[in-house]
XYZ file of C-alpha atoms in Angstrom:
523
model
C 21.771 -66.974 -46.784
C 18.066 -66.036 -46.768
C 18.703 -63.191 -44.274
C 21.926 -61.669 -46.303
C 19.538 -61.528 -49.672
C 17.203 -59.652 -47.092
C 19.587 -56.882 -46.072
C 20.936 -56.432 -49.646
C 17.321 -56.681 -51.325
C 16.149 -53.510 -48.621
C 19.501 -51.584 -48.930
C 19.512 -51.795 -52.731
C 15.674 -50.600 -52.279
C 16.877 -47.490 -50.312
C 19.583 -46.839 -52.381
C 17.340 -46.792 -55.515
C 14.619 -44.854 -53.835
C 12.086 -47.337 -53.691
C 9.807 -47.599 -50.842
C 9.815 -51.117 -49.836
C 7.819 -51.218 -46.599
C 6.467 -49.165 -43.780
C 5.385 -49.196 -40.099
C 2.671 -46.642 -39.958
C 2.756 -43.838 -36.542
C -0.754 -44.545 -36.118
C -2.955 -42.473 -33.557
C -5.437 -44.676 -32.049
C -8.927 -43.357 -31.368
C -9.754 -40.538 -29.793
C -5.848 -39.053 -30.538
C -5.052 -36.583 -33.344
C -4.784 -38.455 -36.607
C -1.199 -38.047 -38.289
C -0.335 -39.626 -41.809
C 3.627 -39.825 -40.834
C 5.268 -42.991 -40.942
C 7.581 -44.771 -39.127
C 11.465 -42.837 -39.321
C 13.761 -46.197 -38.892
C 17.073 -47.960 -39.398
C 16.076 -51.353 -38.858
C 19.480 -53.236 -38.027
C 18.457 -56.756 -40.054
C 16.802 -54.358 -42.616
C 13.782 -56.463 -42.530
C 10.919 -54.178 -44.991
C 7.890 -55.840 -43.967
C 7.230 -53.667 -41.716
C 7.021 -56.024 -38.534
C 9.476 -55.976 -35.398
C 11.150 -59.117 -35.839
C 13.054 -60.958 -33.119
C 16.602 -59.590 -32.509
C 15.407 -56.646 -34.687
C 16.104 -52.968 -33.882
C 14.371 -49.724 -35.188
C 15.426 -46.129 -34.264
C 13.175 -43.054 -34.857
C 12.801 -39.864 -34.740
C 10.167 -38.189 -32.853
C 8.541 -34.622 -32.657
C 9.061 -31.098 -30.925
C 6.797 -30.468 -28.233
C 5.889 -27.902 -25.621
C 3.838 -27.530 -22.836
C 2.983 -29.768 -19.701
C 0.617 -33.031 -19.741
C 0.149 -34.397 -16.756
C -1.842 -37.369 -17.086
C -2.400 -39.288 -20.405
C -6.294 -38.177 -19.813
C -5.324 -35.093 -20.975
C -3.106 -35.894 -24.236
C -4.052 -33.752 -26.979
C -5.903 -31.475 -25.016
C -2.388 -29.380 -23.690
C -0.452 -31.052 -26.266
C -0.222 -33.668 -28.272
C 0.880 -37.170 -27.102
C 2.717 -38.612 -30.336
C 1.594 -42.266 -30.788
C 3.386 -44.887 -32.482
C 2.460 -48.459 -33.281
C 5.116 -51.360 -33.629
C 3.819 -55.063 -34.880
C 5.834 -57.507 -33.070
C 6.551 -61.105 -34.079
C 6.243 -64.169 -32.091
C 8.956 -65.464 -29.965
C 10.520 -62.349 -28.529
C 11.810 -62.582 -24.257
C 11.697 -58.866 -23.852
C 11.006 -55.907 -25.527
C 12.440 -52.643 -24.965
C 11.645 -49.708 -25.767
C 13.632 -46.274 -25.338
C 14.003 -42.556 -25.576
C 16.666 -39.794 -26.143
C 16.543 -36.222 -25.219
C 19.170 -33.384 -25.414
C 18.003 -31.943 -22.133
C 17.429 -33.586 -18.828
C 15.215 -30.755 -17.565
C 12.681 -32.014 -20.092
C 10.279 -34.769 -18.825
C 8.871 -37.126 -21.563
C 6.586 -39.887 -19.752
C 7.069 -43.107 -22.103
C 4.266 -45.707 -22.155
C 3.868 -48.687 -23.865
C 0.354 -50.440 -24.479
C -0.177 -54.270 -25.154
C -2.372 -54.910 -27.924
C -5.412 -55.205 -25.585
C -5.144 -51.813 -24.668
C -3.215 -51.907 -21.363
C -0.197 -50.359 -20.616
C 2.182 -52.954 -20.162
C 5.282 -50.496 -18.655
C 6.164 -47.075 -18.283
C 9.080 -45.050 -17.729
C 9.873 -41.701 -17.920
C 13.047 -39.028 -18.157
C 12.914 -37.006 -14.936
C 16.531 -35.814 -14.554
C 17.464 -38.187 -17.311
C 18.375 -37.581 -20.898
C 17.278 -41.687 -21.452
C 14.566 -44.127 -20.062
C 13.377 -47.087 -21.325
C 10.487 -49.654 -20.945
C 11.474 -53.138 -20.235
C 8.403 -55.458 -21.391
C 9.004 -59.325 -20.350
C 7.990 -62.108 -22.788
C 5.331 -59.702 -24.651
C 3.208 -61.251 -26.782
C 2.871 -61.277 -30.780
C 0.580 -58.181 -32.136
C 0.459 -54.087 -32.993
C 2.022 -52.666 -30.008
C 1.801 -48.973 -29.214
C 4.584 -46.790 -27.997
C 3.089 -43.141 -26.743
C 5.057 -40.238 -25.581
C 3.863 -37.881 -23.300
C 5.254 -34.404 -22.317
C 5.073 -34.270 -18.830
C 6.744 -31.011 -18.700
C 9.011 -29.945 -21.476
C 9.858 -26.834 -23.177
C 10.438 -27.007 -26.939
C 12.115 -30.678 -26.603
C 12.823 -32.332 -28.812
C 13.194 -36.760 -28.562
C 13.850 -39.754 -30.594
C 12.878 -43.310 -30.322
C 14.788 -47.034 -30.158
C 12.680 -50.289 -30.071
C 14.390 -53.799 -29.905
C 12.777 -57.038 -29.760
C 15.336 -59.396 -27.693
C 15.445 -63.244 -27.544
C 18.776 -63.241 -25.355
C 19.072 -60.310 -22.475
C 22.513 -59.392 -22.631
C 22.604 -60.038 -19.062
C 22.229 -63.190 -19.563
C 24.623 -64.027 -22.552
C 27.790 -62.249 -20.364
C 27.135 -64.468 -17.726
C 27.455 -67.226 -19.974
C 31.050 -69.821 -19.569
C 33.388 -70.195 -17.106
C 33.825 -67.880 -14.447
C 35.257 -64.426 -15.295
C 34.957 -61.219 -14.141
C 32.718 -58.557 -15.461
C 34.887 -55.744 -15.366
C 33.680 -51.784 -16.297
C 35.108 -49.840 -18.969
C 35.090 -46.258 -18.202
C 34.741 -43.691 -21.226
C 33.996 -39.494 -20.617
C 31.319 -37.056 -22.100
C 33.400 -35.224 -24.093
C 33.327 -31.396 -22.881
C 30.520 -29.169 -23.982
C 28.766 -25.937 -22.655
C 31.568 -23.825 -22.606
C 31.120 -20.184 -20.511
C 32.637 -18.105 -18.435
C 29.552 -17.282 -16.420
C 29.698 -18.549 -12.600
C 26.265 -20.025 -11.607
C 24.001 -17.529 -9.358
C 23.178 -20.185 -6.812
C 25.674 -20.377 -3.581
C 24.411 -24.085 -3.215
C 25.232 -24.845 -6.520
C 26.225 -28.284 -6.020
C 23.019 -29.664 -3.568
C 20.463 -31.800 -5.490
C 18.092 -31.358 -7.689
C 21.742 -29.584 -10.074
C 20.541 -28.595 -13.471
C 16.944 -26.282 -12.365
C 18.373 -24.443 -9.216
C 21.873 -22.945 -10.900
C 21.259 -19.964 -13.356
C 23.849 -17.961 -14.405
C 24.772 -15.330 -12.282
C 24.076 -13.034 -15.249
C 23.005 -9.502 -14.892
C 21.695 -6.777 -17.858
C 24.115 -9.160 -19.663
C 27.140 -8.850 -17.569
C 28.391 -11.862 -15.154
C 31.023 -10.556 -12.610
C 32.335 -13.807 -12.070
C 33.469 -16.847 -13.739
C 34.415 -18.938 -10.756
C 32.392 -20.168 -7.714
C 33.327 -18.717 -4.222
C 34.536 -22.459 -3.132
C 36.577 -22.331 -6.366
C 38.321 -18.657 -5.775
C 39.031 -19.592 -2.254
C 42.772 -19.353 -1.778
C 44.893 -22.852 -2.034
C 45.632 -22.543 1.716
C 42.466 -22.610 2.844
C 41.018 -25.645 0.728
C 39.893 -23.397 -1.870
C 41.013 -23.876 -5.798
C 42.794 -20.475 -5.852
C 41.176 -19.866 -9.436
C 41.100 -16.744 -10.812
C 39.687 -16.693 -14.491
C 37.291 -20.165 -14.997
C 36.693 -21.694 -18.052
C 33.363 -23.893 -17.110
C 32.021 -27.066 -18.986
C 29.603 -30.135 -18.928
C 31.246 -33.363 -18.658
C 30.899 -36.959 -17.088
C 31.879 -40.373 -16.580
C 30.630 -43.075 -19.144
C 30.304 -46.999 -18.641
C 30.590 -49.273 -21.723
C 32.240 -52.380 -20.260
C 30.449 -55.937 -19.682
C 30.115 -54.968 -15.962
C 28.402 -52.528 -13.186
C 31.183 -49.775 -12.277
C 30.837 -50.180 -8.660
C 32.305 -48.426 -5.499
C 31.960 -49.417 -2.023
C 32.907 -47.339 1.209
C 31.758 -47.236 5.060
C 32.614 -43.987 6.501
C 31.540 -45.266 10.140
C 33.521 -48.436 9.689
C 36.670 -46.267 8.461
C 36.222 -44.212 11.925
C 35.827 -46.690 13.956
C 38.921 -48.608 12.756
C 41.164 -45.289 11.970
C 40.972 -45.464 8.587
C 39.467 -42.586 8.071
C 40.721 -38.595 8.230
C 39.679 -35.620 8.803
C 41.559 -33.482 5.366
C 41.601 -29.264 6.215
C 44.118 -29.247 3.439
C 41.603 -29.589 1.020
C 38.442 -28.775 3.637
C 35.696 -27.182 0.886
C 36.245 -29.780 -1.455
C 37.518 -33.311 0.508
C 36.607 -32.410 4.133
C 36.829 -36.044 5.862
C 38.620 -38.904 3.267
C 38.671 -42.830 3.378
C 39.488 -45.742 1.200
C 37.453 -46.788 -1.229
C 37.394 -50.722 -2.295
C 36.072 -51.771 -6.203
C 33.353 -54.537 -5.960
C 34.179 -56.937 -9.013
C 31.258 -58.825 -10.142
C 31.690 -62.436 -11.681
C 29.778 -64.339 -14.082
C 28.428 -67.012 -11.225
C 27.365 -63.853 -9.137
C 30.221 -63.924 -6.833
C 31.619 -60.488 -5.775
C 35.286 -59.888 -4.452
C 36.470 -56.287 -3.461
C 40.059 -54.659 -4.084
C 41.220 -50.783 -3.060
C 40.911 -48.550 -5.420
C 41.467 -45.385 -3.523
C 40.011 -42.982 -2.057
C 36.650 -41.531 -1.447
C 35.703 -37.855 0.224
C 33.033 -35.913 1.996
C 32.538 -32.877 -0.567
C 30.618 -30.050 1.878
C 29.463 -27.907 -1.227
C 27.864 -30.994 -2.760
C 26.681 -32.496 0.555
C 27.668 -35.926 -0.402
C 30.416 -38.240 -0.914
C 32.418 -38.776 -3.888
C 34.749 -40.931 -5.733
C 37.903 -39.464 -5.602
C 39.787 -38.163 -8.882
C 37.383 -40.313 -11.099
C 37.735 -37.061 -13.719
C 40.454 -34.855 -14.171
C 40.614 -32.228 -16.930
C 43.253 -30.029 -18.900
C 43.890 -26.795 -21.295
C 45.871 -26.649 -23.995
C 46.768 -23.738 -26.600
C 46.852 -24.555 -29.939
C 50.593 -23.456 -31.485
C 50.224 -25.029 -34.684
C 46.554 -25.541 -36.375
C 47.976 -27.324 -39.464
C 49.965 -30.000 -37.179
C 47.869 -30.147 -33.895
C 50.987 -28.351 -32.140
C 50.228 -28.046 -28.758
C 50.826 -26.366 -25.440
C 49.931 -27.016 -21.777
C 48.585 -23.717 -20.213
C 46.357 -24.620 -17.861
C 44.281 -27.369 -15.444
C 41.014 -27.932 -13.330
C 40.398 -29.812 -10.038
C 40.858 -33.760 -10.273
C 37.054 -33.931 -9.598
C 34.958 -36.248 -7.856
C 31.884 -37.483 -8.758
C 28.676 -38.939 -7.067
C 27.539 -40.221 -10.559
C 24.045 -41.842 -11.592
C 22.145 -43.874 -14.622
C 21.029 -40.835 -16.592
C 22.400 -41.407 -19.830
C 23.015 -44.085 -22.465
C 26.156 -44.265 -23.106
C 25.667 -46.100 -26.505
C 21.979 -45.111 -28.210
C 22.739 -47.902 -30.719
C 23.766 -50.800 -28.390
C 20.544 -52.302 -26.242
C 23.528 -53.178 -23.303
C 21.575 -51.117 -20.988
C 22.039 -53.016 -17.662
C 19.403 -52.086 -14.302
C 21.710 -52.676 -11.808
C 21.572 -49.158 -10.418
C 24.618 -48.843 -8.098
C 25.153 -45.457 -6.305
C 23.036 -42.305 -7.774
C 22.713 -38.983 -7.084
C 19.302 -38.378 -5.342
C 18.970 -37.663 -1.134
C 18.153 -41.069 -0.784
C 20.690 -43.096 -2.666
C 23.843 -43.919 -1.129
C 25.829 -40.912 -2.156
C 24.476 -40.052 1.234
C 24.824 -42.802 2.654
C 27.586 -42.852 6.075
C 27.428 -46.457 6.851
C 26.632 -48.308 3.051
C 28.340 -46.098 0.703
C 27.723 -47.188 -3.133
C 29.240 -45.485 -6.210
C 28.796 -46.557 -9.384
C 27.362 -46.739 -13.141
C 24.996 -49.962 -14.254
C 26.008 -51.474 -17.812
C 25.723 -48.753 -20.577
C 24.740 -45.777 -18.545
C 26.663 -42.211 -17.845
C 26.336 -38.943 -16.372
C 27.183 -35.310 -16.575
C 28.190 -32.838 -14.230
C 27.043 -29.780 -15.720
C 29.084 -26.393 -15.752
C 27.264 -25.157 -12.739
C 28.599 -27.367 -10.486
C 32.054 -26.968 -8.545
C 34.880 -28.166 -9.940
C 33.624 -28.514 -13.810
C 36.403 -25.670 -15.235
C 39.828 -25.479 -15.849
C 41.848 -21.712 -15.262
C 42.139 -19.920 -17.798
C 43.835 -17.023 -16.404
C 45.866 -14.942 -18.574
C 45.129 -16.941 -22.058
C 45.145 -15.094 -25.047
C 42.164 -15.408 -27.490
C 43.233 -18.029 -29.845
C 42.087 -21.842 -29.891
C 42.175 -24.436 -27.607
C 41.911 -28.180 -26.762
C 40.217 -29.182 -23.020
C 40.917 -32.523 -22.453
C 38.531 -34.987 -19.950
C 40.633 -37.779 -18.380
C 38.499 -40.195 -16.582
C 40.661 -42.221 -14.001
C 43.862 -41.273 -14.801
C 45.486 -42.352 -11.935
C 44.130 -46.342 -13.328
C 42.521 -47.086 -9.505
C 39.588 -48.531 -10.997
C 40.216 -51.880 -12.538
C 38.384 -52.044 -16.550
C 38.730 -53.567 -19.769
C 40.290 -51.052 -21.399
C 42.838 -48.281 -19.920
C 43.613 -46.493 -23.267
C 40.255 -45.339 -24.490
C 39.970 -42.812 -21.032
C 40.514 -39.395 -22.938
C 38.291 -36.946 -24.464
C 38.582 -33.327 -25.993
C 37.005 -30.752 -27.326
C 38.366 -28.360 -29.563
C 37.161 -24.436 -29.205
C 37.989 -21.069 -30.095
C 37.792 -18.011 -27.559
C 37.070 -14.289 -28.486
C 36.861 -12.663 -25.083
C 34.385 -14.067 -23.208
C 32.277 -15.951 -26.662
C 33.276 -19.480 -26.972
C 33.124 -21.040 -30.200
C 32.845 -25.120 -30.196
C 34.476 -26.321 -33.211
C 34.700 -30.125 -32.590
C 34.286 -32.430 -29.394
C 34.760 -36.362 -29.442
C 36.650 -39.054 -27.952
C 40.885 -39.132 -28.056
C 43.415 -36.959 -27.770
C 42.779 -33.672 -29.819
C 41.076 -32.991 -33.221
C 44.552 -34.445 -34.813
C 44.612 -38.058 -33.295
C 43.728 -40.068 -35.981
C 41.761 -42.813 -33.858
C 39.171 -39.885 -32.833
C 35.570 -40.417 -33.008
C 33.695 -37.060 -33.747
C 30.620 -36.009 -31.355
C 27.819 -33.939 -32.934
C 23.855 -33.334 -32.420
C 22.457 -32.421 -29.701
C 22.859 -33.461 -26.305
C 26.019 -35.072 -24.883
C 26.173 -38.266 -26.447
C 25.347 -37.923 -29.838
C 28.621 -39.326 -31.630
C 28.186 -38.303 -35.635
C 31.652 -39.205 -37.330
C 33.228 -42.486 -39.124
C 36.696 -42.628 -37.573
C 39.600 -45.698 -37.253
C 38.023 -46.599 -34.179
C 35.103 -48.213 -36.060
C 31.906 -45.583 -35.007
C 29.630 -44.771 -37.606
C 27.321 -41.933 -38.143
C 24.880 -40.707 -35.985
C 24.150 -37.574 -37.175
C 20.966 -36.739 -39.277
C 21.669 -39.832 -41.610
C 21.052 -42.765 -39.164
C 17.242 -41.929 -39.923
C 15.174 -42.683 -43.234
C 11.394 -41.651 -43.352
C 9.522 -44.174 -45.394
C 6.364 -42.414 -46.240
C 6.702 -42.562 -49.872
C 8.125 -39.231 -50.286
C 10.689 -38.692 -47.394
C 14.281 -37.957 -48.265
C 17.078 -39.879 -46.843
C 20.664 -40.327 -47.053
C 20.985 -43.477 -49.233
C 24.862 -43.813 -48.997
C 24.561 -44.407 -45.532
C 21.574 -46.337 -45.355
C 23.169 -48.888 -47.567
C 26.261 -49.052 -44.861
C 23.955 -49.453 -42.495
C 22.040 -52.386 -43.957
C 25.246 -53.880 -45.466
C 27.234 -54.625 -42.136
C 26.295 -57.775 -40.527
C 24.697 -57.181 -37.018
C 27.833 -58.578 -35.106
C 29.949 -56.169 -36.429
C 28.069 -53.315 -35.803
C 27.335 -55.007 -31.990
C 31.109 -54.995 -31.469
C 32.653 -53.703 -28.737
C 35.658 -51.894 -30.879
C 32.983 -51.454 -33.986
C 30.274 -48.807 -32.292
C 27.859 -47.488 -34.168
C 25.608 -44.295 -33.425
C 25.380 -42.910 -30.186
């Protein structure tokens, strides 16, 4: 009873305008001194401006610019923005993490025990998301600093979360069951029709080595050379590509994880050789799902196939994305018309992105990844997979990431992302696997009017996408997500303006129901 007088005392505080407690962004010695405050949603609305157990804050941070690298030389290049959180007794972990719309920007996280040493760092090479993971930290100020390793005008926000139960540990909690993935896609963004200058477009590192093949303003080409090839020869036979960023997504209780053994599959004839399909699926083998239980116990079933991709120079799981065009006939109604597809991609996926900013489900189990060591690579242990909570995007410059839009009229359009659409992965939930986005052409400018999760702009169960980066989900819908737009924020600095109406939702929903699988809030 105590704690619901709590959450309506604070939210009636906000929604009057009354300041009624703040956690100071302090600068500690020998750092630029800043009089901002602490920018938070606190999800037990707690205003005495300590991290209490089970508590959550999110923040927004700065814009920076420049390279630091080494906290020696904070505020020398660039500032190092430093925060301070006062944490209460009793917490198992805290964790602390950070959000940026660009994974080419590297923000080195650090977090520093109240004696001054840095108790964990993290940071967001090739990552949009990190966090620091802090076991059984002890009562006191904190400090949280940021440091920009090597950005270019980035901007980042914060999340802090002071746990008594790891999630980990309450889903392994009952009887045996299985821990199954639930699979969920980026919905498409960076629309062009500008081919990527790099011939090795798809090797590792992917975002820093593809430019646009972009001349004086003019780009010849809209498709890749693998992508033009003719049908006949393993090519797409593509002739006018619309390109996008998308990616697979993993919100379920469990580790999406693929296992394969291209040696093995020789050796025992299970594997083939594919000339059919030979720049995209040169040599292809079955793939099995490892299902993970509560007691630890692991059992593997097919779930299809997996292929050697020779312009990506790795393996992939098979069809995991597939993605379509439609013309809009009838804006009023959501009319539409199938005019074109893309390639059923695969995807060599890796923990770069939270799936859910507002959930702390994060899992570390890491299967799979991306990088010329993990076992994308690998011939003999083959691993695909997302951990708990993460995602990734294939960006535009990579093969495969269009769909033809030869011979379209200007006009608008829906692309739809399908993730596993054949259903060869095994998950929670098999009708939550579409996503749109909803744009308007005028020659070769793209307009993006509206991306989210569902079927189109008209499905009534949609949940809206917007802010920057790829995650960022903004709108209220049916399907229970709440804003995550500009008003998940409120600056308490005695002066700040804030969006009361939805700082009193906020406060007002009890923390299960905002924790809900079916009930997501933010993004």
């Amino acid at each position: 009873m105590l704690g619901n007088q709590r959450t309506w005392a604070a939210a009636l505080c906000v929604g009057l305008g009354m300041v009624c407690g703040s956690s100071a962004l302090a600068h500690t010695s020998g750092h630029v001194t800043t009089t901002a405050k602490l920018a938070a949603v606190r999800e037990t609305a707690h205003a005495d401006g300590v991290l209490e157990r089970d508590e959550a804050w999110f923040w927004d941070g700065e814009t920076l610019d420049g390279q630091v690298p080494s906290a020696a030389l904070c505020d020398t290049i660039e500032r190092c923005p430093v925060y301070t959180l006062t944490l209460a007794e009793g917490g198992v972990r805290l964790r602390v993490g950070i959000d940026t719309p660009e994974r080419t920007d590297t923000f080195v996280v650090d977090v520093i025990d109240p004696d001054g040493n840095v108790a964990g760092s993290d940071s967001t090479s090739n990552q949009f998301n990190s966090e620091v993971l802090v076991e059984q930290p002890v009562a006191g100020d904190w400090t949280v600093r940021v440091r920009p390793d090597n950005v270019s005008a980035a901007s980042f926000r914060l999340r802090a979360k002071l746990e008594t139960v790891r999630p980990e540990d309450l889903a392994n909690q009952g009887e045996r069951h299985v821990l199954l993935p639930n699979l969920r896609t980026v919905p498409p963004y960076e629309f062009t029709f500008v081919a990527p200058a790099n011939p090795l477009n798809g090797l590792y590192p992917p975002d820093t080595v593809n430019p646009p093949l972009e001349v004086a303003g003019i780009a010849p080409l809209s498709c890749t050379a693998d992508e033009m090839a003719p049908v006949e020869l393993g090519g797409g036979g593509a002739v006018r590509c619309l390109r996008f960023t998308s990616g697979p997504i993993n919100l379920g209780p469990g580790i999406y994880d693929m296992r394969f053994s291209l040696l093995e599959d020789a050796i025992a004839g299970n594997a083939y050789l594919n000339p059919q399909e030979a720049l995209s699926r040169t040599v292809v083998g079955p793939k099995l799902q490892a299902l993970h239980y509560s007691d630890g116990s692991v059992e593997f079933v097919p779930a299809g196939t997996y292929s050697f991709h020779p312009i990506h120079f790795h393996f992939h799981d098979d069809y995991v994305l597939s993605f379509e065009l439609y013309a809009v006939t009838d804006p009023a109604r959501g009319g539409l018309q199938r005019v074109g597809v893309g390639s059923k991609s695969g995807f060599c996926p890796a923990d770069q992105l939270f799936g859910d900013w507002s959930a702390f489900m994060q899992g570390y189990e890491t299967p799979g990844g991306d990088t010329p060591l993990d076992s994308c690579f690998s011939p003999s242990n083959g691993v695909i997979g997302l951990s708990v909570g993460w995602g990734d995007v294939y960006r535009w410059q990579r093969p495969g990431m269009y769909v033809e839009f030869g011979g379209q009229p200007n006009g608008r359009y829906v692309v739809r992302s399908i993730v596993d659409a054949e259903n060869r992965a095994l998950e929670t939930n098999d009708g939550d696997n579409l996503s749109y986005a909803y744009i308007e052409v005028q020659g070769d400018t793209i307009q993006l009017l509206e991306r989210g999760w569902g079927r189109d702009p008209w499905d009534p169960d949609k949940v809206v996408f917007s802010g920057p980066g790829p995650a960022q989900r903004a709108d209220k819908s049916g399907s229970g997500a709440a804003d995550d737009a500009a008003s998940t924020t409120v600056t308490v600095d005695g002066g700040g303006a804030f969006d009361a109406r939805s700082l009193v939702l906020l406060a007002a929903l009890p923390w299960w129901l905002r924790r809900r699988r079916g009930a997501t809030v933010g993004g």
